[in-house]
Short mmCIF file of C-alpha atoms and ligand atoms in Angstrom, two decimals:
data_model
loop_
_atom_site.label_atom_id
_atom_site.label_comp_id
_atom_site.label_asym_id
_atom_site.label_seq_id
_atom_site.Cartn_x
_atom_site.Cartn_y
_atom_site.Cartn_z
CA MET A 10 29.18 -17.13 -26.35
CA LEU A 11 26.96 -14.81 -24.39
CA LYS A 12 27.70 -14.56 -20.69
CA MET A 13 24.99 -13.65 -18.38
CA ILE A 14 25.66 -13.01 -14.80
CA ASP A 15 25.75 -15.97 -12.33
CA GLY A 16 22.35 -15.12 -10.76
CA PHE A 17 20.72 -16.66 -13.86
CA ASN A 18 22.03 -19.98 -12.87
CA ARG A 19 20.21 -19.76 -9.61
CA ILE A 20 17.02 -17.76 -10.31
CA GLY A 21 13.80 -19.85 -9.99
CA GLU A 22 10.19 -19.48 -11.08
CA GLU A 23 6.59 -19.82 -9.89
CA ASN A 24 5.46 -23.24 -10.76
CA ALA A 25 1.75 -22.12 -10.38
CA PHE A 26 2.24 -20.54 -13.89
CA THR A 27 3.55 -23.87 -15.29
CA VAL A 28 0.64 -25.72 -13.93
CA LEU A 29 -1.76 -23.05 -15.28
CA ALA A 30 -0.36 -23.44 -18.75
CA ARG A 31 -0.68 -27.34 -18.51
CA ALA A 32 -4.25 -27.14 -17.15
CA GLN A 33 -5.15 -24.69 -20.01
CA ALA A 34 -3.56 -27.07 -22.49
CA LEU A 35 -5.51 -30.10 -21.20
CA ALA A 36 -8.60 -28.12 -21.11
CA ALA A 37 -8.04 -27.11 -24.79
CA GLN A 38 -7.85 -30.71 -25.64
CA GLY A 39 -11.39 -31.16 -24.36
CA ARG A 40 -10.55 -32.55 -20.85
CA ASP A 41 -12.70 -31.71 -17.78
CA ILE A 42 -10.29 -29.71 -15.74
CA ILE A 43 -10.81 -27.87 -12.49
CA ASN A 44 -8.15 -25.34 -11.64
CA LEU A 45 -7.38 -25.07 -8.01
CA GLY A 46 -3.70 -24.27 -8.76
CA ILE A 47 -3.24 -20.55 -9.42
CA GLY A 48 -3.96 -18.17 -6.67
CA GLN A 49 -6.31 -15.59 -7.93
CA PRO A 50 -9.80 -14.61 -7.19
CA ASP A 51 -12.44 -16.00 -9.56
CA PHE A 52 -14.50 -12.80 -9.37
CA HIS A 53 -14.46 -9.93 -11.74
CA THR A 54 -13.12 -6.60 -10.58
CA PRO A 55 -16.09 -4.60 -9.09
CA GLU A 56 -17.88 -2.57 -11.56
CA HIS A 57 -17.25 0.89 -10.07
CA ILE A 58 -13.45 0.16 -10.17
CA VAL A 59 -13.69 -0.93 -13.90
CA GLU A 60 -15.70 2.24 -14.70
CA ALA A 61 -13.13 4.52 -12.93
CA GLY A 62 -10.40 2.94 -15.20
CA ILE A 63 -12.56 3.57 -18.35
CA LYS A 64 -13.38 7.13 -17.20
CA ALA A 65 -9.64 7.81 -16.64
CA LEU A 66 -8.81 6.68 -20.30
CA ARG A 67 -11.82 8.76 -21.62
CA ASP A 68 -10.61 11.84 -19.55
CA GLY A 69 -7.27 11.64 -21.16
CA TYR A 70 -5.00 10.13 -18.56
CA HIS A 71 -2.79 8.68 -21.28
CA GLY A 72 0.65 9.97 -20.24
CA TYR A 73 3.50 9.22 -17.73
CA THR A 74 2.77 9.85 -14.14
CA GLY A 75 5.28 10.55 -11.36
CA ALA A 76 7.56 7.49 -10.76
CA THR A 77 6.16 7.00 -7.28
CA GLY A 78 2.59 7.24 -8.45
CA ILE A 79 -0.03 10.02 -8.68
CA PRO A 80 -0.25 12.01 -5.49
CA GLU A 81 -4.00 11.27 -5.27
CA LEU A 82 -3.31 7.51 -4.98
CA ARG A 83 -0.49 7.78 -2.65
CA THR A 84 -2.66 9.90 -0.35
CA GLY A 85 -5.49 7.39 -0.91
CA VAL A 86 -3.33 4.61 0.23
CA ALA A 87 -2.17 6.48 3.40
CA ALA A 88 -5.78 7.16 4.23
CA ASP A 89 -6.86 3.60 3.63
CA ILE A 90 -4.02 2.45 5.97
CA ASP A 91 -5.28 4.91 8.61
CA ARG A 92 -8.87 3.70 8.10
CA ARG A 93 -7.96 0.02 8.40
CA LEU A 94 -5.03 -0.12 10.64
CA ASN A 95 -5.19 3.24 12.51
CA VAL A 96 -1.55 3.85 11.48
CA ASP A 97 -0.11 7.06 10.36
CA VAL A 98 1.78 6.91 7.14
CA SER A 99 3.05 9.81 4.93
CA PRO A 100 1.92 9.68 1.32
CA ASP A 101 5.74 10.57 0.65
CA ASN A 102 6.69 7.05 1.85
CA VAL A 103 4.36 5.33 -0.41
CA LEU A 104 5.45 3.81 -3.85
CA ILE A 105 2.93 2.62 -6.41
CA VAL A 106 4.31 -0.50 -8.21
CA PRO A 107 3.26 -2.68 -11.03
CA GLY A 108 2.01 -5.73 -8.98
CA GLY A 109 2.55 -6.72 -5.30
CA LYS A 110 5.43 -8.85 -6.48
CA VAL A 111 7.57 -5.98 -7.59
CA THR A 112 8.06 -4.72 -3.92
CA MET A 113 9.77 -8.08 -3.00
CA PHE A 114 11.92 -7.85 -6.12
CA LEU A 115 12.99 -4.28 -4.99
CA ALA A 116 13.57 -5.06 -1.41
CA ILE A 117 15.53 -8.29 -2.05
CA LEU A 118 17.68 -6.51 -4.66
CA MET A 119 18.39 -3.74 -2.06
CA PHE A 120 19.45 -6.15 0.75
CA GLY A 121 20.73 -9.24 -1.11
CA SER A 122 24.44 -9.87 -2.03
CA PRO A 123 26.98 -12.55 -1.58
CA GLY A 124 27.85 -12.95 2.04
CA LYS A 125 24.64 -11.59 3.41
CA GLU A 126 21.74 -13.93 4.73
CA ILE A 127 18.14 -13.35 4.14
CA LEU A 128 15.45 -15.16 6.16
CA TYR A 129 12.30 -16.34 4.33
CA PRO A 130 9.36 -18.60 5.16
CA ASP A 131 9.40 -22.21 3.97
CA PRO A 132 6.92 -23.09 2.87
CA GLY A 133 6.52 -19.73 1.39
CA PHE A 134 5.89 -17.62 -1.86
CA PRO A 135 8.48 -19.11 -4.27
CA ILE A 136 9.84 -15.77 -5.51
CA TYR A 137 11.27 -14.88 -2.13
CA ARG A 138 13.84 -17.75 -2.38
CA SER A 139 14.37 -17.43 -6.12
CA MET A 140 15.19 -13.71 -5.75
CA ILE A 141 17.38 -14.28 -2.81
CA GLU A 142 19.33 -16.84 -4.67
CA PHE A 143 19.55 -14.50 -7.74
CA THR A 144 21.36 -11.84 -5.64
CA GLY A 145 23.82 -14.27 -4.41
CA ALA A 146 22.73 -13.87 -0.67
CA THR A 147 22.27 -17.09 1.33
CA PRO A 148 18.51 -18.01 1.77
CA ILE A 149 17.81 -18.95 5.35
CA PRO A 150 14.51 -20.67 5.74
CA ILE A 151 12.19 -19.93 8.50
CA PRO A 152 10.23 -23.19 9.23
CA ILE A 153 6.46 -22.72 8.95
CA LYS A 154 5.03 -25.78 10.67
CA GLU A 155 1.49 -27.59 10.70
CA GLU A 156 1.76 -28.13 14.37
CA ASN A 157 1.86 -24.40 14.82
CA ASP A 158 -1.30 -24.04 12.56
CA PHE A 159 1.31 -22.72 9.90
CA ALA A 160 1.93 -19.42 11.85
CA PHE A 161 5.34 -17.87 12.24
CA ARG A 162 7.04 -18.69 15.61
CA ALA A 163 9.16 -15.74 16.91
CA ASP A 164 11.95 -18.23 18.15
CA ASP A 165 12.36 -19.77 14.76
CA VAL A 166 13.16 -16.34 13.32
CA LEU A 167 15.15 -14.81 16.26
CA ASN A 168 17.38 -17.92 16.75
CA GLN A 169 18.66 -17.65 13.17
CA LEU A 170 19.90 -13.86 13.23
CA ASN A 171 23.47 -12.95 13.06
CA ASP A 172 25.72 -10.23 11.87
CA LYS A 173 25.17 -11.34 8.30
CA THR A 174 21.42 -11.10 8.34
CA SER A 175 20.47 -8.18 6.08
CA LEU A 176 16.66 -8.89 5.70
CA ILE A 177 13.86 -10.86 7.13
CA ILE A 178 10.80 -11.73 4.93
CA PHE A 179 7.54 -12.10 6.81
CA ASN A 180 4.13 -13.08 5.38
CA SER A 181 0.78 -13.15 7.17
CA PRO A 182 -1.85 -14.17 6.25
CA ALA A 183 0.31 -16.47 4.29
CA ASN A 184 0.45 -18.22 0.99
CA PRO A 185 0.59 -21.29 0.56
CA CYS A 186 -0.42 -22.55 4.04
CA GLY A 187 -3.08 -19.98 4.92
CA GLY A 188 -1.45 -19.37 8.42
CA VAL A 189 -2.15 -16.18 10.29
CA THR A 190 0.38 -15.25 12.91
CA PRO A 191 -1.30 -14.38 16.25
CA LYS A 192 -0.73 -11.11 18.15
CA ALA A 193 1.18 -12.86 20.98
CA GLU A 194 3.75 -14.27 18.60
CA MET A 195 4.02 -10.96 16.72
CA ASP A 196 4.68 -9.21 19.97
CA ALA A 197 7.40 -11.72 20.87
CA LEU A 198 8.98 -11.42 17.41
CA VAL A 199 8.96 -7.62 17.36
CA LYS A 200 10.36 -7.43 20.95
CA GLY A 201 13.32 -9.78 19.83
CA LEU A 202 13.85 -7.70 16.60
CA GLU A 203 14.27 -4.61 18.66
CA HIS A 204 17.75 -6.09 19.68
CA HIS A 205 18.68 -6.15 15.93
CA PRO A 206 18.20 -2.60 14.66
CA ASP A 207 20.29 -3.04 11.48
CA ILE A 208 18.12 -5.71 9.91
CA ALA A 209 15.55 -4.65 7.48
CA ILE A 210 12.06 -6.28 7.45
CA LEU A 211 9.86 -6.91 4.52
CA SER A 212 6.25 -7.67 5.59
CA ASP A 213 4.17 -9.07 2.78
CA GLU A 214 0.51 -8.31 3.89
CA ILE A 215 -1.24 -8.91 0.57
CA TYR A 216 -3.85 -11.14 2.15
CA GLY A 217 -4.21 -8.75 4.99
CA GLN A 218 -7.94 -8.40 4.60
CA MET A 219 -8.58 -12.08 4.29
CA THR A 220 -8.80 -13.51 7.77
CA TYR A 221 -11.48 -15.87 9.19
CA ASP A 222 -13.06 -17.08 12.26
CA GLY A 223 -12.50 -13.73 14.02
CA GLN A 224 -8.71 -14.18 13.57
CA GLU A 225 -7.31 -10.58 13.62
CA HIS A 226 -4.68 -9.46 11.15
CA ILE A 227 -1.80 -7.77 12.90
CA SER A 228 0.09 -5.53 10.61
CA MET A 229 3.88 -4.97 11.19
CA LEU A 230 3.09 -1.34 10.46
CA SER A 231 1.42 -1.07 13.92
CA TYR A 232 4.82 -1.49 15.75
CA PRO A 233 6.41 1.96 15.95
CA SER A 234 9.82 0.29 16.98
CA LEU A 235 10.06 -1.28 13.40
CA ARG A 236 8.98 1.65 11.46
CA ASP A 237 12.63 3.05 10.47
CA ARG A 238 13.38 -0.34 8.77
CA LEU A 239 10.04 -1.73 7.73
CA ILE A 240 9.01 -2.28 4.06
CA LEU A 241 5.29 -3.11 3.78
CA LEU A 242 4.01 -4.95 0.63
CA ASP A 243 0.39 -4.82 -0.23
CA GLY A 244 -1.72 -4.04 -3.15
CA TRP A 245 -5.07 -4.53 -5.04
CA SER A 246 -4.58 -7.91 -6.70
CA LYS A 247 -6.35 -10.21 -4.11
CA THR A 248 -8.37 -7.63 -2.21
CA TYR A 249 -10.17 -6.22 -5.22
CA ALA A 250 -9.83 -9.14 -7.69
CA MET A 251 -7.42 -7.12 -9.73
CA THR A 252 -4.61 -9.54 -10.55
CA GLY A 253 -4.50 -8.67 -14.30
CA TRP A 254 -4.42 -4.85 -13.64
CA ARG A 255 -0.78 -5.17 -12.26
CA LEU A 256 -1.00 -2.79 -9.48
CA GLY A 257 0.53 -2.87 -5.95
CA TYR A 258 1.96 -0.60 -3.38
CA SER A 259 4.66 -0.43 -0.82
CA VAL A 260 5.46 1.83 2.16
CA TRP A 261 9.04 2.47 2.73
CA PRO A 262 10.93 4.03 5.53
CA ASP A 263 12.46 7.51 5.03
CA THR A 264 15.81 5.96 4.63
CA LEU A 265 14.89 3.78 1.61
CA ILE A 266 12.08 5.50 -0.24
CA ASP A 267 14.57 7.40 -2.44
CA ALA A 268 16.52 4.24 -3.39
CA ALA A 269 12.98 2.42 -4.30
CA ARG A 270 12.17 5.59 -6.36
CA LYS A 271 15.40 5.28 -8.22
CA LEU A 272 14.76 1.56 -8.96
CA ALA A 273 11.28 2.63 -10.33
CA ILE A 274 12.73 5.32 -12.59
CA ASN A 275 15.39 2.65 -13.81
CA SER A 276 12.84 0.04 -14.62
CA TRP A 277 9.13 0.72 -15.17
CA SER A 278 9.10 4.63 -14.98
CA CYS A 279 5.62 4.64 -13.60
CA VAL A 280 2.54 2.51 -13.35
CA ASN A 281 -0.20 2.57 -16.01
CA ALA A 282 -2.10 5.87 -15.38
CA PRO A 283 -5.68 4.83 -15.89
CA ALA A 284 -5.05 1.77 -13.51
CA GLN A 285 -3.93 4.17 -10.79
CA TRP A 286 -7.24 6.02 -11.04
CA ALA A 287 -9.09 2.59 -10.94
CA ALA A 288 -7.00 1.74 -7.76
CA LEU A 289 -7.96 5.12 -6.18
CA ALA A 290 -11.71 4.27 -6.79
CA ALA A 291 -11.13 0.92 -5.29
CA LEU A 292 -9.83 2.47 -1.97
CA GLU A 293 -12.35 5.36 -1.89
CA GLY A 294 -15.43 3.44 -3.04
CA PRO A 295 -17.70 1.17 -1.10
CA GLN A 296 -15.91 -1.64 0.68
CA ASP A 297 -18.71 -4.06 0.68
CA CYS A 298 -17.30 -5.66 -2.46
CA VAL A 299 -14.40 -6.71 -0.25
CA THR A 300 -16.55 -8.05 2.67
CA ASP A 301 -18.66 -9.88 0.28
CA MET A 302 -15.79 -11.58 -1.51
CA VAL A 303 -14.20 -12.50 1.79
CA ALA A 304 -17.39 -13.91 3.11
CA GLU A 305 -17.70 -16.06 0.01
CA PHE A 306 -14.07 -17.20 0.43
CA ASP A 307 -15.05 -18.10 4.05
CA ARG A 308 -17.85 -20.28 2.90
CA ARG A 309 -15.77 -22.18 0.34
CA ARG A 310 -13.06 -22.47 2.82
CA ARG A 311 -15.43 -24.59 5.13
CA ILE A 312 -16.35 -26.68 2.18
CA VAL A 313 -13.10 -27.40 0.96
CA VAL A 314 -11.61 -28.30 4.39
CA GLU A 315 -14.55 -30.50 5.28
CA GLY A 316 -14.32 -32.17 1.78
CA LEU A 317 -10.51 -32.67 2.01
CA ASN A 318 -10.74 -34.31 5.52
CA ALA A 319 -13.30 -36.75 4.15
CA LEU A 320 -10.84 -37.99 1.53
CA PRO A 321 -8.83 -41.11 2.05
CA ASN A 322 -5.38 -40.56 3.62
CA ILE A 323 -5.63 -36.72 3.57
CA THR A 324 -5.89 -34.47 6.63
CA CYS A 325 -6.33 -30.63 6.44
CA ARG A 326 -5.99 -27.97 9.06
CA THR A 327 -8.45 -25.16 8.98
CA PRO A 328 -6.66 -22.28 7.41
CA LEU A 329 -7.24 -18.89 8.98
CA GLY A 330 -6.32 -16.68 6.22
CA ALA A 331 -5.80 -15.95 2.60
CA PHE A 332 -7.65 -18.50 0.11
CA TYR A 333 -5.46 -21.64 0.24
CA ALA A 334 -5.87 -25.01 1.90
CA PHE A 335 -2.63 -26.94 2.56
CA PRO A 336 -3.66 -30.48 3.24
CA ASN A 337 -1.16 -33.14 4.50
CA VAL A 338 -0.93 -35.95 1.84
CA THR A 339 1.97 -38.08 3.40
CA LYS A 340 -0.44 -41.04 4.30
CA THR A 341 -1.17 -41.37 0.36
CA GLY A 342 2.44 -42.61 0.17
CA MET A 343 3.09 -40.53 -2.79
CA GLY A 344 5.48 -37.61 -3.15
CA ALA A 345 3.63 -34.31 -2.96
CA LYS A 346 4.75 -33.29 -6.52
CA LYS A 347 4.01 -36.69 -8.02
CA LEU A 348 0.50 -36.56 -6.37
CA ALA A 349 -0.25 -33.04 -7.73
CA SER A 350 0.85 -34.01 -11.17
CA GLU A 351 -1.24 -37.22 -11.20
CA LEU A 352 -4.25 -35.33 -9.77
CA LEU A 353 -3.91 -33.06 -12.82
CA GLU A 354 -3.17 -35.67 -15.45
CA SER A 355 -5.62 -38.39 -14.17
CA ALA A 356 -8.13 -36.77 -12.17
CA GLY A 357 -8.31 -33.41 -13.94
CA VAL A 358 -7.69 -31.28 -10.83
CA ALA A 359 -4.88 -28.70 -10.80
CA THR A 360 -3.26 -28.24 -7.46
CA ILE A 361 0.49 -27.27 -6.56
CA GLY A 362 2.86 -29.69 -4.96
CA GLY A 363 4.01 -28.38 -1.60
CA PRO A 364 7.68 -28.62 -2.47
CA ASP A 365 7.25 -25.86 -5.03
CA PHE A 366 7.01 -23.65 -1.94
CA GLY A 367 10.10 -24.89 -0.22
CA THR A 368 11.63 -28.18 0.99
CA LEU A 369 9.20 -28.16 4.01
CA GLY A 370 6.35 -28.32 1.68
CA GLU A 371 7.05 -32.01 1.07
CA GLY A 372 4.06 -34.00 2.27
CA TYR A 373 1.43 -31.30 1.25
CA ILE A 374 -0.28 -29.93 -1.67
CA ARG A 375 -1.80 -26.47 -2.04
CA LEU A 376 -5.47 -25.88 -3.25
CA SER A 377 -6.65 -22.41 -3.92
CA TYR A 378 -10.41 -22.09 -2.99
CA ALA A 379 -10.82 -19.01 -5.05
CA ASN A 380 -13.18 -20.92 -7.27
CA SER A 381 -16.95 -21.72 -7.24
CA VAL A 382 -18.50 -24.03 -4.85
CA GLU A 383 -19.72 -26.08 -7.80
CA ASN A 384 -16.15 -26.43 -9.13
CA ILE A 385 -14.66 -27.05 -5.62
CA GLU A 386 -17.25 -29.91 -5.07
CA HIS A 387 -16.64 -31.34 -8.56
CA ALA A 388 -12.83 -31.34 -7.85
CA LEU A 389 -13.40 -33.02 -4.40
CA THR A 390 -15.32 -35.78 -6.19
CA LYS A 391 -12.75 -36.39 -8.86
CA MET A 392 -10.11 -36.33 -6.13
CA GLN A 393 -12.17 -39.02 -4.15
CA ILE A 394 -12.44 -41.29 -7.15
CA TYR A 395 -8.72 -41.02 -7.82
CA LEU A 396 -7.53 -41.56 -4.28
CA GLU A 397 -9.92 -44.50 -3.75
CA GLY A 398 -8.38 -46.11 -6.94
CA LEU A 399 -4.84 -45.96 -5.60
N1 PLP B 15 2.74 -11.99 -2.19
C1 PLP B 15 2.18 -13.09 -1.88
C2 PLP B 15 2.31 -13.95 -0.65
C3 PLP B 15 1.35 -13.68 -3.09
O1 PLP B 15 0.79 -14.86 -2.89
C4 PLP B 15 1.35 -12.95 -4.24
C5 PLP B 15 0.52 -13.47 -5.41
O2 PLP B 15 0.22 -14.63 -5.49
C6 PLP B 15 1.86 -11.66 -4.40
C7 PLP B 15 2.67 -11.30 -3.23
C8 PLP B 15 1.95 -10.87 -5.69
O3 PLP B 15 0.86 -10.28 -6.00
P1 PLP B 15 0.76 -9.47 -7.31
O4 PLP B 15 -0.14 -10.36 -8.18
O5 PLP B 15 -0.09 -8.20 -6.87
O6 PLP B 15 2.10 -9.20 -7.81
#
């Protein structure tokens, strides 16, 4: 009998992929299915980025690169951070990874072990908790509440720190609720964290360029007092509609970059070379593709929120970031997972039940509005017919 390590009794999954498979299977049977489940832009990668990838293939970039990424791209990432956030980062602290997700995998592996506690947002991206459980560390949820517009509250983090805390996972703008933590709350959080210099921080800023209604994205990188223990997670997937290219980057403090590089050497060796050249073109090329996509998400956000609030027994706060709406469905009287499953099977609309993002997700469902206005409106009509028939 084969005996894998205990972690495999605890590791979780991302239900969005299961819902995606089910939605595709129903569509293959000829059903009219609108997929508001998976979180990926419906746009193609901008043409100049695709061209740069093709050119790199034609130019013969077919071999391994250095494990941390090509120097040009690491320098490009540092320049992009300087341009957007006005923060000085050395290319030596940048690691190119095969997808944003990989940074959380590495960081949680580095700081998770039995006896340690890791704080993570609930509701939050499901892989945080799954990986914490895998390492044997104790997952400590940070409550993300509707009454706070789904932003982090400094006290909800600081009140839970103790000698066992090894890592705090922070995410703004956030998946699945679309919350953006305002500057005052960030300042309070950082001030409190200054009293805990031995706790590492992973800041997942993959939606950093997607904020609305004038809401500012405050990067954890902009706080000098955290820099010696901050791991920044970012990448190209959402900003440049590149989910399938499997590209991301992280910025590590001096003390951790070598450990991260060793994990890279021990697992993926290096990221696909032509994709790295495409990523550089994304950062160095015109940025209006990003502003145009974000403007379009903003337009859809208004339509989806207005439409959801017009549905029976559903209320929805206006999300200030990312591309998700997280409506409250408690008044439907159905559990959120059951409702999400019924919406897919009966109404033909794929959404994700809030409990897939943590226990505090009960009473909510997540809709991704990274879909066309036409599809969003069609989905809202289907949902209305279903909910009126309950
Ligand atoms: N972090 C958050 C909060 C996400 O929502 C996602 C993807 O959905 C990721 C990271 C991972 O992104 P990638 O596709 O680049 O691995």
